[in-house]
PDB file of C-alpha atoms and ligand atoms in Angstrom:
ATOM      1  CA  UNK Y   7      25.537 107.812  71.496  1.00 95.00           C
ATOM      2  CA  UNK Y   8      22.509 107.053  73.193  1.00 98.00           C
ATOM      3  CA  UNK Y   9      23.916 104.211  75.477  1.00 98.00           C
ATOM      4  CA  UNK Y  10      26.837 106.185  76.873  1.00 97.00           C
ATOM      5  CA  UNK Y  11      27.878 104.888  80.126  1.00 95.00           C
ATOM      6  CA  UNK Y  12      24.867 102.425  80.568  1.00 98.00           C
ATOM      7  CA  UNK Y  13      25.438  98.854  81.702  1.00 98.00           C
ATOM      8  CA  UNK Y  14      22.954  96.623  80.230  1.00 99.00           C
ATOM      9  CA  UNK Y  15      22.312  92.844  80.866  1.00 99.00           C
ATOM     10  CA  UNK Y  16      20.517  90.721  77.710  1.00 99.00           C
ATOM     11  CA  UNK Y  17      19.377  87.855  78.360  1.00 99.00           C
ATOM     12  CA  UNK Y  18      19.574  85.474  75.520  1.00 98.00           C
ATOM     13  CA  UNK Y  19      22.933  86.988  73.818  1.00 98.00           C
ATOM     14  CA  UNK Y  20      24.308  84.694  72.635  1.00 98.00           C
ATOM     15  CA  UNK Y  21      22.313  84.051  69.835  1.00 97.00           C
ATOM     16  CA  UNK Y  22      19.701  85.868  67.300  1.00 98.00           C
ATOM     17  CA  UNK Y  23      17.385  88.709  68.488  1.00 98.00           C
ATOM     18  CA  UNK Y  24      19.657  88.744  72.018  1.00 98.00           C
ATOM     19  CA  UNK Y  25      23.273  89.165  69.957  1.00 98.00           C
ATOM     20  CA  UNK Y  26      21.430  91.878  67.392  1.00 98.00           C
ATOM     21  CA  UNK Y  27      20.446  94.246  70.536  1.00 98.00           C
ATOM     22  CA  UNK Y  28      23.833  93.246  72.318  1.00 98.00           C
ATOM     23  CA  UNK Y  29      25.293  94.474  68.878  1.00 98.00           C
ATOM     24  CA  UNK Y  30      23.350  97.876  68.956  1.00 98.00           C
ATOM     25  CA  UNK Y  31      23.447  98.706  72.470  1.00 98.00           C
ATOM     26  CA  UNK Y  32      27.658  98.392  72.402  1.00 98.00           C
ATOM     27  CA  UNK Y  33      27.712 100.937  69.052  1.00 98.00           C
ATOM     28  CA  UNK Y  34      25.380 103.268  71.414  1.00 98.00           C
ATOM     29  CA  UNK Y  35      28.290 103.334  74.136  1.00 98.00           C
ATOM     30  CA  UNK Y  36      27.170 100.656  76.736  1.00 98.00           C
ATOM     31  CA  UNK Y  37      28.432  98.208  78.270  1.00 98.00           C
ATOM     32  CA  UNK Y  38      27.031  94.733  77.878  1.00 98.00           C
ATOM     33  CA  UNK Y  39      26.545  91.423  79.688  1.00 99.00           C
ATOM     34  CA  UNK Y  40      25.459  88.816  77.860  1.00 99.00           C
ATOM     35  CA  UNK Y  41      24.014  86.717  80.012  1.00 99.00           C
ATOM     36  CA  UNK Y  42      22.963  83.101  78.163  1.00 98.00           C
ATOM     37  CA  UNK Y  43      23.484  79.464  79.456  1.00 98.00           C
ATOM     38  CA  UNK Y  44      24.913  78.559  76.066  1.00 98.00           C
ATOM     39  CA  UNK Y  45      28.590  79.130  77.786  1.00 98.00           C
ATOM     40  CA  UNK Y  46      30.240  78.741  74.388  1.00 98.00           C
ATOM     41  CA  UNK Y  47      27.804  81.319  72.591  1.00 98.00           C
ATOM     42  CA  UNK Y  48      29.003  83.568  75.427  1.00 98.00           C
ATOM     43  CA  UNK Y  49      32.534  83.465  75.214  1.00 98.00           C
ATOM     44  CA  UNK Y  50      31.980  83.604  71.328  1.00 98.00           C
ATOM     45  CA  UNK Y  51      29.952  86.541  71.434  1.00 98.00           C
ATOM     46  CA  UNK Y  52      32.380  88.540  74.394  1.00 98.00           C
ATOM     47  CA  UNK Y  53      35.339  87.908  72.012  1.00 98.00           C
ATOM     48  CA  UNK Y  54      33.732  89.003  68.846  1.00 98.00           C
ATOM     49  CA  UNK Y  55      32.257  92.380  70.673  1.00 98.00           C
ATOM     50  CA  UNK Y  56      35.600  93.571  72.498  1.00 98.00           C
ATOM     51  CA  UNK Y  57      37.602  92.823  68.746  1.00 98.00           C
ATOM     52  CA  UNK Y  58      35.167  95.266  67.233  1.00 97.00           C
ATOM     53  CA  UNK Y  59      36.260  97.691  70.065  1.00 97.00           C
ATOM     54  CA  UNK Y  60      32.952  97.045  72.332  1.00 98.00           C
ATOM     55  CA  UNK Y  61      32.665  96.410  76.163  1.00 98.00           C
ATOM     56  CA  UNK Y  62      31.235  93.001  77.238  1.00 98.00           C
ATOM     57  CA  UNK Y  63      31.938  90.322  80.149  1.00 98.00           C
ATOM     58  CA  UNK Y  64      29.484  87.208  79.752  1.00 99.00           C
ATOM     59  CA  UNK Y  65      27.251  85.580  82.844  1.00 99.00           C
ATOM     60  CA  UNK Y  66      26.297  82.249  82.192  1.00 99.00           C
ATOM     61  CA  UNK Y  67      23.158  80.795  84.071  1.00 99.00           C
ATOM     62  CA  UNK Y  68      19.783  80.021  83.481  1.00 99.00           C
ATOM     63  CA  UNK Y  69      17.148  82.081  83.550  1.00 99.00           C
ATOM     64  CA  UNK Y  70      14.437  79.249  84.724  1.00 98.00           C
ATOM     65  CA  UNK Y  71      16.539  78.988  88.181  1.00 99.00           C
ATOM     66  CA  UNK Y  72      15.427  81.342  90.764  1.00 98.00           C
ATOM     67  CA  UNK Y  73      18.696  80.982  92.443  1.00 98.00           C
ATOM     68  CA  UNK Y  74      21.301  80.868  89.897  1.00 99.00           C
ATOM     69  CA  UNK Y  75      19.441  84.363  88.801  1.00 99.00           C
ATOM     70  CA  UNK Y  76      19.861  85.778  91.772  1.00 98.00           C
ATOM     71  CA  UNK Y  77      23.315  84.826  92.095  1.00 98.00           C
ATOM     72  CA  UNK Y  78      24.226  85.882  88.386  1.00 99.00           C
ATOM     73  CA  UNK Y  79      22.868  89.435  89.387  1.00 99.00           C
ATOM     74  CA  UNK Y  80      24.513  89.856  92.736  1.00 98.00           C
ATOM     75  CA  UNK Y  81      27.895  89.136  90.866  1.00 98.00           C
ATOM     76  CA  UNK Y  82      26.954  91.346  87.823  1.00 99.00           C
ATOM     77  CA  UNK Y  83      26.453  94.203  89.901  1.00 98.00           C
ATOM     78  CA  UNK Y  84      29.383  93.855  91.946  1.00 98.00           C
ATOM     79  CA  UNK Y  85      31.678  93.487  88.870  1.00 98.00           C
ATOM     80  CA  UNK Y  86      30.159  96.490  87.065  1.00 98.00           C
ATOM     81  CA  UNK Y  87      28.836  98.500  90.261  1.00 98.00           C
ATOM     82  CA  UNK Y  88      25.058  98.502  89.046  1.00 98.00           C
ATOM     83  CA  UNK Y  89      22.779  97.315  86.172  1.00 99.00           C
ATOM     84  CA  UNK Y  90      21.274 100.165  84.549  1.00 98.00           C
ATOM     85  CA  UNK Y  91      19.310  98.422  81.679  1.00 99.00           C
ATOM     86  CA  UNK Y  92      17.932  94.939  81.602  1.00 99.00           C
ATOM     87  CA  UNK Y  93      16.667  92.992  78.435  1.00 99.00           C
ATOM     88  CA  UNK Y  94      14.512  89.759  78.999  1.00 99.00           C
ATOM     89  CA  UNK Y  95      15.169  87.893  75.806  1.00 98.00           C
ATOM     90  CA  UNK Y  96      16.011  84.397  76.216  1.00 98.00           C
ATOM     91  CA  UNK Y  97      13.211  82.389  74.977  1.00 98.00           C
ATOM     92  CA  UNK Y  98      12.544  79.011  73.875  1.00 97.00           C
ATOM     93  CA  UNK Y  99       9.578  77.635  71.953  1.00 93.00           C
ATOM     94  CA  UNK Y 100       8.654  73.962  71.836  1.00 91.00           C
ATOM     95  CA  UNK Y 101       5.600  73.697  69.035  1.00 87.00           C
ATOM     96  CA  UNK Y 102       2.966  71.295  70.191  1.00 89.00           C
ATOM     97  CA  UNK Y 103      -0.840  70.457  69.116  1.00 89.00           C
ATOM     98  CA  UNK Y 104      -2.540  71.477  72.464  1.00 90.00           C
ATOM     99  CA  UNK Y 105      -4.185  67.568  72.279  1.00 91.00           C
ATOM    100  CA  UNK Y 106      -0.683  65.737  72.489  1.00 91.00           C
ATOM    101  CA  UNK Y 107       0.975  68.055  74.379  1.00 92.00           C
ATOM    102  CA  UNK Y 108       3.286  67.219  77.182  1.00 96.00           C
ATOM    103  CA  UNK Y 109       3.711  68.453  80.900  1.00 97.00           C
ATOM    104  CA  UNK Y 110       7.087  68.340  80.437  1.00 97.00           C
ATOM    105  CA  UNK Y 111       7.009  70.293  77.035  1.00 96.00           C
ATOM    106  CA  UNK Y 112       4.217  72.890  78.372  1.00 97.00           C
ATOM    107  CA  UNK Y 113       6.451  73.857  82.285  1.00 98.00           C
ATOM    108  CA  UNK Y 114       9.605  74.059  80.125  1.00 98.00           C
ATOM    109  CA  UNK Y 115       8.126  77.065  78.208  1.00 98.00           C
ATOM    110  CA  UNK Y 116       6.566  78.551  80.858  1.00 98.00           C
ATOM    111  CA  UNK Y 117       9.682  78.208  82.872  1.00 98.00           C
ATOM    112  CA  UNK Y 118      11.537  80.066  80.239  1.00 98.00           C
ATOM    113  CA  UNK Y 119       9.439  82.419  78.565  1.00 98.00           C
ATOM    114  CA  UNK Y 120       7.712  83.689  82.186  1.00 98.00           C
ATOM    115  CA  UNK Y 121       9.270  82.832  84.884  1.00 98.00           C
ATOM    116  CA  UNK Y 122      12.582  83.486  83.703  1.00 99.00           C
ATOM    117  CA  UNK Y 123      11.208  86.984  82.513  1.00 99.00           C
ATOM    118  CA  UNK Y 124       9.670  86.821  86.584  1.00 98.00           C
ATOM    119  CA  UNK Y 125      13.507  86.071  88.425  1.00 99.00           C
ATOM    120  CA  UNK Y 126      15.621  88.473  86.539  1.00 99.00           C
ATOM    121  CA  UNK Y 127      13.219  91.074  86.719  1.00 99.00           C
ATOM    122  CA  UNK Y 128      12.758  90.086  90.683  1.00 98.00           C
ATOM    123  CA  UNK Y 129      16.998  90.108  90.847  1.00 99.00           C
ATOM    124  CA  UNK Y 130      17.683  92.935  88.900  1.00 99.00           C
ATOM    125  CA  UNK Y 131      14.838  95.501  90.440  1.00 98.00           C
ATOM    126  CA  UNK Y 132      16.083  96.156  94.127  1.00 98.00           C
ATOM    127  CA  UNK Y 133      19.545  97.753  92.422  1.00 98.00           C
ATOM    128  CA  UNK Y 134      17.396  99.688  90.219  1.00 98.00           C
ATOM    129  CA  UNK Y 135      15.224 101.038  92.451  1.00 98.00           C
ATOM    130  CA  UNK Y 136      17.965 101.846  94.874  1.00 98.00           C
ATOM    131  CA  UNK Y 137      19.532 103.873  92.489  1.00 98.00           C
ATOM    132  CA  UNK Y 138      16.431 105.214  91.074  1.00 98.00           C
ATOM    133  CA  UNK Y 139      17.127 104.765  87.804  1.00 98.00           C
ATOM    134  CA  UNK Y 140      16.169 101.720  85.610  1.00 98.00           C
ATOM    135  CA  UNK Y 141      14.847 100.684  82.555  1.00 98.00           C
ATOM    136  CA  UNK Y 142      13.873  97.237  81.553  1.00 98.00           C
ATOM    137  CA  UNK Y 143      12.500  95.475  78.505  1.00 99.00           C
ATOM    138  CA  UNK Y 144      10.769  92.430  78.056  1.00 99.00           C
ATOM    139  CA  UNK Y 145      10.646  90.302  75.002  1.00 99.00           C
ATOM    140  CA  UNK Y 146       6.683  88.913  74.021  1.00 98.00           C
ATOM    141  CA  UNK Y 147       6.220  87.796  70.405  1.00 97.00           C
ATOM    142  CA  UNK Y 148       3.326  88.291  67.954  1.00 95.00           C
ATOM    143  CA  UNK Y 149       1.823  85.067  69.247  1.00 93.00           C
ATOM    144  CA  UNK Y 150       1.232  86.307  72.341  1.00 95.00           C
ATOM    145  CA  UNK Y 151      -1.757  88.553  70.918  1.00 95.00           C
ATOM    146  CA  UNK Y 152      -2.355  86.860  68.459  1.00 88.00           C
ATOM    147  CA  UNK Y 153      -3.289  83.485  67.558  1.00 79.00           C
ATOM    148  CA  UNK Y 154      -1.933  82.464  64.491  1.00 74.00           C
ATOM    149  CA  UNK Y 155      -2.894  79.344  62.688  1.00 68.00           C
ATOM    150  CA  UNK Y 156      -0.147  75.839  63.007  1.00 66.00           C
ATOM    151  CA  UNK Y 157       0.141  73.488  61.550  1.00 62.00           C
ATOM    152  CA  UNK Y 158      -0.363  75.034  58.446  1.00 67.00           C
ATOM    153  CA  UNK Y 159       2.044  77.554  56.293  1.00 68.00           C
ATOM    154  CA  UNK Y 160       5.343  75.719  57.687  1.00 67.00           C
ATOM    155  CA  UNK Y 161       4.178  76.602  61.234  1.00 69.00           C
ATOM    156  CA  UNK Y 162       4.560  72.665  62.643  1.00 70.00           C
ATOM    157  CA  UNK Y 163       2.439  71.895  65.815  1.00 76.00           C
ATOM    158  CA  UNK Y 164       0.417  74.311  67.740  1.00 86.00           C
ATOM    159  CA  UNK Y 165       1.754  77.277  70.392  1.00 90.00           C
ATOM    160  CA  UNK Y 166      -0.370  77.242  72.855  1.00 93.00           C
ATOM    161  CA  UNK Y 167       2.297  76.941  75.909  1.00 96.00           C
ATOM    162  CA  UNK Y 168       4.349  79.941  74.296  1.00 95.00           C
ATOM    163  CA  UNK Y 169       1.056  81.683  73.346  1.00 95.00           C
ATOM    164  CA  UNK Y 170       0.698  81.729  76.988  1.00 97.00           C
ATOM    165  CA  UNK Y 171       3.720  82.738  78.500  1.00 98.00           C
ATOM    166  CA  UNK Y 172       4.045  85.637  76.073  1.00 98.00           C
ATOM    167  CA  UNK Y 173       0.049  86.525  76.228  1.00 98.00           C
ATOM    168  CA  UNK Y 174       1.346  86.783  80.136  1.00 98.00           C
ATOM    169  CA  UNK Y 175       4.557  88.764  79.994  1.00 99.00           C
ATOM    170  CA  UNK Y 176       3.132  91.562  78.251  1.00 98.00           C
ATOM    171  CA  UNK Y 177       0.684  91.520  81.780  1.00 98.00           C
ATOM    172  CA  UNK Y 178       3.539  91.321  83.767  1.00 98.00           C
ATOM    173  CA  UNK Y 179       5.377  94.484  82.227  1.00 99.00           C
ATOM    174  CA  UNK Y 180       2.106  96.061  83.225  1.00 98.00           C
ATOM    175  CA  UNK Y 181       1.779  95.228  86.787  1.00 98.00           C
ATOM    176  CA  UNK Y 182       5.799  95.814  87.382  1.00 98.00           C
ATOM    177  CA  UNK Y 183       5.625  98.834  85.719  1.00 98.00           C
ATOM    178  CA  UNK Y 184       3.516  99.906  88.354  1.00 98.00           C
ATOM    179  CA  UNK Y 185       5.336  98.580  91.767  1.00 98.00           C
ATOM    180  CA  UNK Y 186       8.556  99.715  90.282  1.00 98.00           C
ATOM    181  CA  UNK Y 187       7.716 103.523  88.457  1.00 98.00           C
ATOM    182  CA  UNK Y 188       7.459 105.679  91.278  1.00 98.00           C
ATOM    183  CA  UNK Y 189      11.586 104.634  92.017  1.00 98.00           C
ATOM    184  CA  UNK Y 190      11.750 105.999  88.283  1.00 98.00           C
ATOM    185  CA  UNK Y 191      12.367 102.647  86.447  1.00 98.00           C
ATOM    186  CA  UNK Y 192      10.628 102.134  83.231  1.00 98.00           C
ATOM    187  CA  UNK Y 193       9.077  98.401  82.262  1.00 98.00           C
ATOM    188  CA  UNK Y 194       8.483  98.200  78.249  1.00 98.00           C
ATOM    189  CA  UNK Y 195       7.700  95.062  76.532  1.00 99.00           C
ATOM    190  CA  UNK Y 196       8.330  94.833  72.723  1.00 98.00           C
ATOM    191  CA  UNK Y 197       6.366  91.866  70.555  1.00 98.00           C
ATOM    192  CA  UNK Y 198       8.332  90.955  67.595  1.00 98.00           C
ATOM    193  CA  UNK Y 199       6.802  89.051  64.470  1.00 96.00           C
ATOM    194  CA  UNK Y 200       8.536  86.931  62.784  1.00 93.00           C
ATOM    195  CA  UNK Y 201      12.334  87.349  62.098  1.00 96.00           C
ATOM    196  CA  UNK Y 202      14.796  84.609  60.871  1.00 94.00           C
ATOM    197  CA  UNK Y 203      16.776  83.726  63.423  1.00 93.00           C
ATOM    198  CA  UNK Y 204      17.963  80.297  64.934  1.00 89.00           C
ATOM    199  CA  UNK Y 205      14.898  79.760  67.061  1.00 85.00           C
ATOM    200  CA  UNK Y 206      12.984  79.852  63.281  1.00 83.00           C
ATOM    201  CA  UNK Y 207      15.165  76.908  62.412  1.00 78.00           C
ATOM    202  CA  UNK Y 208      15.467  74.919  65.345  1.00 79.00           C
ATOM    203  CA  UNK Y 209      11.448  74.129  65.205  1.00 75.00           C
ATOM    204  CA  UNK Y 210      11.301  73.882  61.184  1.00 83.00           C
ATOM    205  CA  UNK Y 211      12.891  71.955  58.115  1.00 86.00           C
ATOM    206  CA  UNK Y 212      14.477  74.422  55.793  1.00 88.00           C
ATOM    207  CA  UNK Y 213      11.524  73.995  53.680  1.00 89.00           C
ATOM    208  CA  UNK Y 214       9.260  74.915  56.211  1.00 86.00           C
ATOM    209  CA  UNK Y 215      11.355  78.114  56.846  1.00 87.00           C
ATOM    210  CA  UNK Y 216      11.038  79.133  53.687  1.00 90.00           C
ATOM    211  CA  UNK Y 217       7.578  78.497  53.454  1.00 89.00           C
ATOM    212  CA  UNK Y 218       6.644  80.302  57.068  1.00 87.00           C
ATOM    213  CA  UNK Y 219       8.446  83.374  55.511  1.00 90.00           C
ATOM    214  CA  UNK Y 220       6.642  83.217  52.328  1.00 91.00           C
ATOM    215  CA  UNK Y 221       3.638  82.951  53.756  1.00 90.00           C
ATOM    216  CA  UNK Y 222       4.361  85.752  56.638  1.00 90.00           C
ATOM    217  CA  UNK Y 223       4.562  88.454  53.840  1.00 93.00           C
ATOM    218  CA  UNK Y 224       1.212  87.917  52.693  1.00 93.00           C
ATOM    219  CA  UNK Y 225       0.108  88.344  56.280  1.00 92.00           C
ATOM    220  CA  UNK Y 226       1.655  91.581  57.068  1.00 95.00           C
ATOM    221  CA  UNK Y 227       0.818  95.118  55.941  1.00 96.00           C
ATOM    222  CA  UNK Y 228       4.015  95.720  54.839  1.00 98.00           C
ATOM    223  CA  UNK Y 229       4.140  92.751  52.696  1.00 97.00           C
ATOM    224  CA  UNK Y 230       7.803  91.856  54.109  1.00 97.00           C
ATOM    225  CA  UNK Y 231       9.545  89.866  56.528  1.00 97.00           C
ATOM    226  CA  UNK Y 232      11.621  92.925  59.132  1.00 97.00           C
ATOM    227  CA  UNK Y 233      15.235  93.242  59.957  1.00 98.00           C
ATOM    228  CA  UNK Y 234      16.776  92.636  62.816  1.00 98.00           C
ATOM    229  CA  UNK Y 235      17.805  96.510  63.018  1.00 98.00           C
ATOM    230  CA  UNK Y 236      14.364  97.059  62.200  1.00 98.00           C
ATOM    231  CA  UNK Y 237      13.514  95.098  65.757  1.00 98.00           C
ATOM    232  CA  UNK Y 238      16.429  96.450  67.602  1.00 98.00           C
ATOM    233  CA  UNK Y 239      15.101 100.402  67.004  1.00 98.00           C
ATOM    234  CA  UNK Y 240      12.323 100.638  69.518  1.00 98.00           C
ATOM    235  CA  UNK Y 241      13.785  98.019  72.176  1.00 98.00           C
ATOM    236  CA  UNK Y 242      16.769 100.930  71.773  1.00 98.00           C
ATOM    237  CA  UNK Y 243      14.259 103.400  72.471  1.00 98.00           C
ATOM    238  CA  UNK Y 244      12.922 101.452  75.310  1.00 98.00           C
ATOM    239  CA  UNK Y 245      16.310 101.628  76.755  1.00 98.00           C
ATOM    240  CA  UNK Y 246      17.495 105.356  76.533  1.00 98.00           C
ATOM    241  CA  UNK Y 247      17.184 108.464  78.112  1.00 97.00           C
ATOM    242  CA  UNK Y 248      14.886 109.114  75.687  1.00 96.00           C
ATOM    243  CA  UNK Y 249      11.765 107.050  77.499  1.00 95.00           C
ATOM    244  CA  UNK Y 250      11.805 108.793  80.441  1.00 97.00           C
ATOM    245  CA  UNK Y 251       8.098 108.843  80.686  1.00 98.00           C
ATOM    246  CA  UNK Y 252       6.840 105.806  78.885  1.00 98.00           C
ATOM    247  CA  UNK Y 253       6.008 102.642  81.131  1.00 98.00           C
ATOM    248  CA  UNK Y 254       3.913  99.796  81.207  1.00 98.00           C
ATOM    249  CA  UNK Y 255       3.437  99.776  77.032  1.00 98.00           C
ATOM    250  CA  UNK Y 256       3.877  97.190  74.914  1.00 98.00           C
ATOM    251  CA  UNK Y 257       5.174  97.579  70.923  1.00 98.00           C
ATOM    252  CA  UNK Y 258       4.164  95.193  68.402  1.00 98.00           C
ATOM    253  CA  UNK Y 259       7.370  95.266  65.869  1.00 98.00           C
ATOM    254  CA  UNK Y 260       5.369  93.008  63.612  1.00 97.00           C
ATOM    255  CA  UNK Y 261       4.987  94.564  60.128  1.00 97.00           C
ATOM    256  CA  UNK Y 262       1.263  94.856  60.929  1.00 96.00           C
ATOM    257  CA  UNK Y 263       0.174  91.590  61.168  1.00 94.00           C
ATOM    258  CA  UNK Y 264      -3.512  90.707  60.018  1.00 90.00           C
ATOM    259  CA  UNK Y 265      -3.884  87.987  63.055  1.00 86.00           C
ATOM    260  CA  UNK Y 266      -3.578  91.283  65.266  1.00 84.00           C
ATOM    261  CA  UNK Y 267      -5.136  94.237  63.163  1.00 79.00           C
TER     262      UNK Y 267
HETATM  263  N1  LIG M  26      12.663  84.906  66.046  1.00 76.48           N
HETATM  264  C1  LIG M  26      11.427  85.312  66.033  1.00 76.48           C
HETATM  265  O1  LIG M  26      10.786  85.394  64.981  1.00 76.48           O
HETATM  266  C2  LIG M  26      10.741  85.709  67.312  1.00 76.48           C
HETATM  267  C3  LIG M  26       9.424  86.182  67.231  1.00 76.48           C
HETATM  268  C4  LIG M  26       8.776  86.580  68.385  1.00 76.48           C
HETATM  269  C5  LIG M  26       9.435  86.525  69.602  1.00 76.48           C
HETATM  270  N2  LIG M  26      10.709  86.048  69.670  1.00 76.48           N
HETATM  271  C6  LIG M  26      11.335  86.024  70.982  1.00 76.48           C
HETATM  272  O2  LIG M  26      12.584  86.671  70.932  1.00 76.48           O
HETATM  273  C7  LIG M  26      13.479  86.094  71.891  1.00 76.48           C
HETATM  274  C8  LIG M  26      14.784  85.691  71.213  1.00 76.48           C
HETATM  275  O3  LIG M  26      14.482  84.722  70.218  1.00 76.48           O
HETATM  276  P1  LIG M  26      15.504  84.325  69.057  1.00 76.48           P
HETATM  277  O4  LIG M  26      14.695  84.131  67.846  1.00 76.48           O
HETATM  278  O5  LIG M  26      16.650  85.249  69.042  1.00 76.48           O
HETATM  279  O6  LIG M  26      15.936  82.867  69.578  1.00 76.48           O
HETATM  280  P2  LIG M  26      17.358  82.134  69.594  1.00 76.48           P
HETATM  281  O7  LIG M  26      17.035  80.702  69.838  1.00 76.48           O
HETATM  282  O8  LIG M  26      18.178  82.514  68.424  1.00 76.48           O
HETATM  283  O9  LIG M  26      18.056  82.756  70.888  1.00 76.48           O
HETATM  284  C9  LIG M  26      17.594  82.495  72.191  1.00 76.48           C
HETATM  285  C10 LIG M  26      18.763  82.644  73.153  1.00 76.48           C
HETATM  286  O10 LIG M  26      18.252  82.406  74.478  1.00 76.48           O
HETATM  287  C11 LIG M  26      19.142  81.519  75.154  1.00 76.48           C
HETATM  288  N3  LIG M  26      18.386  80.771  76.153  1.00 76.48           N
HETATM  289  C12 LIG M  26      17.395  79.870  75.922  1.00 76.48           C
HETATM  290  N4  LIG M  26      16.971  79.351  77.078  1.00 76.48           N
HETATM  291  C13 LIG M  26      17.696  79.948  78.067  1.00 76.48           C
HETATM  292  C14 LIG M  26      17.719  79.820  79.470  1.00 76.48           C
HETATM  293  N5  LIG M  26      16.917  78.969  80.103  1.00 76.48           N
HETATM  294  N6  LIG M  26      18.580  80.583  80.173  1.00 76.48           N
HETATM  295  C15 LIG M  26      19.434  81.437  79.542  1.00 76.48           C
HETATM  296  N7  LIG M  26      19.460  81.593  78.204  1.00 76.48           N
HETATM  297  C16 LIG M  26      18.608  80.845  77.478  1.00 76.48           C
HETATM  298  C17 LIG M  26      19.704  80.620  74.057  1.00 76.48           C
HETATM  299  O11 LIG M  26      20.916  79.982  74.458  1.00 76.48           O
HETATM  300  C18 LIG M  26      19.883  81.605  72.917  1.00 76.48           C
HETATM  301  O12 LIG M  26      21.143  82.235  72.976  1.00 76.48           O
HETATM  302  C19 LIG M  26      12.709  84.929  72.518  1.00 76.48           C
HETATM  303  O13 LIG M  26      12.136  85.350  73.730  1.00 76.48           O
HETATM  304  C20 LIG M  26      11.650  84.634  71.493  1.00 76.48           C
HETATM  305  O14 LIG M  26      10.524  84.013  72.066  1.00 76.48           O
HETATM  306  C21 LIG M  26      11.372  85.631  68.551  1.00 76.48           C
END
């Protein structure tokens, strides 16, 4: 088991990409948090985990609230003694032509997506580095390289606000990388494509699902839409023992997609 012993926090957990690593990381030997503001995903999720034999407690808070991070941390590490992994997952996406856009709609993603990535990683560092030992992993997406046409192919609006904040995060594993390596913790970003989870649904009909994944495996090398597992593999890596010296990079778990190659 490649997990043994480790405490990790994800972010997000509750639900879709989060859940699938939360999943993994217990059958490696870890122990999880899953740390969501969706309280009932939480509880659902702990309960499902510890019946399949797994350790998990839940931490329910926000990741947009500087303080309510903070806080969330300080009592994570004081019920499990120290945070040894960290996952910045929780994401939202609010689809928008740039034109019409709202204020509202474009600080809500940015509040999410990169500063929330910005206050965990802020909480969660000072343990690490204490300890000198740390590894954490932030979540970008495909779009934040890339920029892939909306409106069109059952992708509604436009993305420039999450565009941004994941364009961003993948600069902001960089630069922590760098403040936080020589205390030996590792900052690794993976970009997923696209994989069906709830976040595909909430911003598209059915219809346009299906027609967003139809269209997707004509864009990609591989000519498929990936599995979760298939996601879950290198944020794994990311995580273990076995990236000791690998910091600052970012993976693009995207089946090769032709808006990036
Ligand atoms: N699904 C994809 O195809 C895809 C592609 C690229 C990147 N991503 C990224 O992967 C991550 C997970 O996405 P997903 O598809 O699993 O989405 P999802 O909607 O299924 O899950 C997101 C989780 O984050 C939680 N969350 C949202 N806002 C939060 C907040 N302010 N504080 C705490 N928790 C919050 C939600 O409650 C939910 O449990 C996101 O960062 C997303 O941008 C997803």
């Amino acid at each position: 088991m490649r997990l043994n012993d480790k405490v990790a926090v994800v972010t997000g957990s509750a639900s879709g990409i989060g859940r699938a690593i939360a999943d993994r990381f217990v059958a490696e030997g870890a122990t999880i948090v899953v740390a969501d503001f969706n309280a009932e995903g939480i509880e659902r999720t702990v309960e499902e985990i510890r019946a399949a034999g797994g350790t998990a407690t839940g931490q329910c808070f926000d990741v947009s609230d500087r303080e309510a991070v903070h806080d969330a941390t300080r009592q994570i590490v004081e019920r499990h003694g120290r945070i040894d992994i960290l996952v910045n997952n929780a994401g939202i996406s609010r689809y928008r032509p740039f034109a019409t856009m709202s204020s509202e709609d474009w600080d809500i993603v940015l509040a999410v997506d990169l500063k929330g990535v910005f206050f965990c990683a802020q909480a969660a560092a000072p343990y690490m580095v204490e300890r000198g030992y740390g590894r954490m992993i932030n979540i970008s997406s495909a779009l934040g390289t890339g920029a892939t046409p909306h409106g069109t192919a059952g992708s509604p609006g436009g993305s420039s606000a999450y565009a941004a904040a994941k364009a961003a995060v993948i600069m902001l594993t960089k630069t922590l990388a760098r403040e936080v390596g020589p205390a030996n913790v590792t900052v690794n970003c993976v970009a997923p494509g696209t994989f069906l989870t709830p976040m595909s649904a909430t911003t598209r009909t059915p219809e346009q699902v299906q027609e967003h994944l139809d269209h997707r495996k004509k864009t990609v090398v591989l000519n498929r839409i990936g599995s979760l597992d298939e996601l879950v593999a290198p944020i794994l890596f990311f995580a273990s023992d076995d990236c000791s010296y690998v910091t600052g990079h970012t993976i693009h778990v995207d089946g090769g997609r032709f808006d990036r190659m």
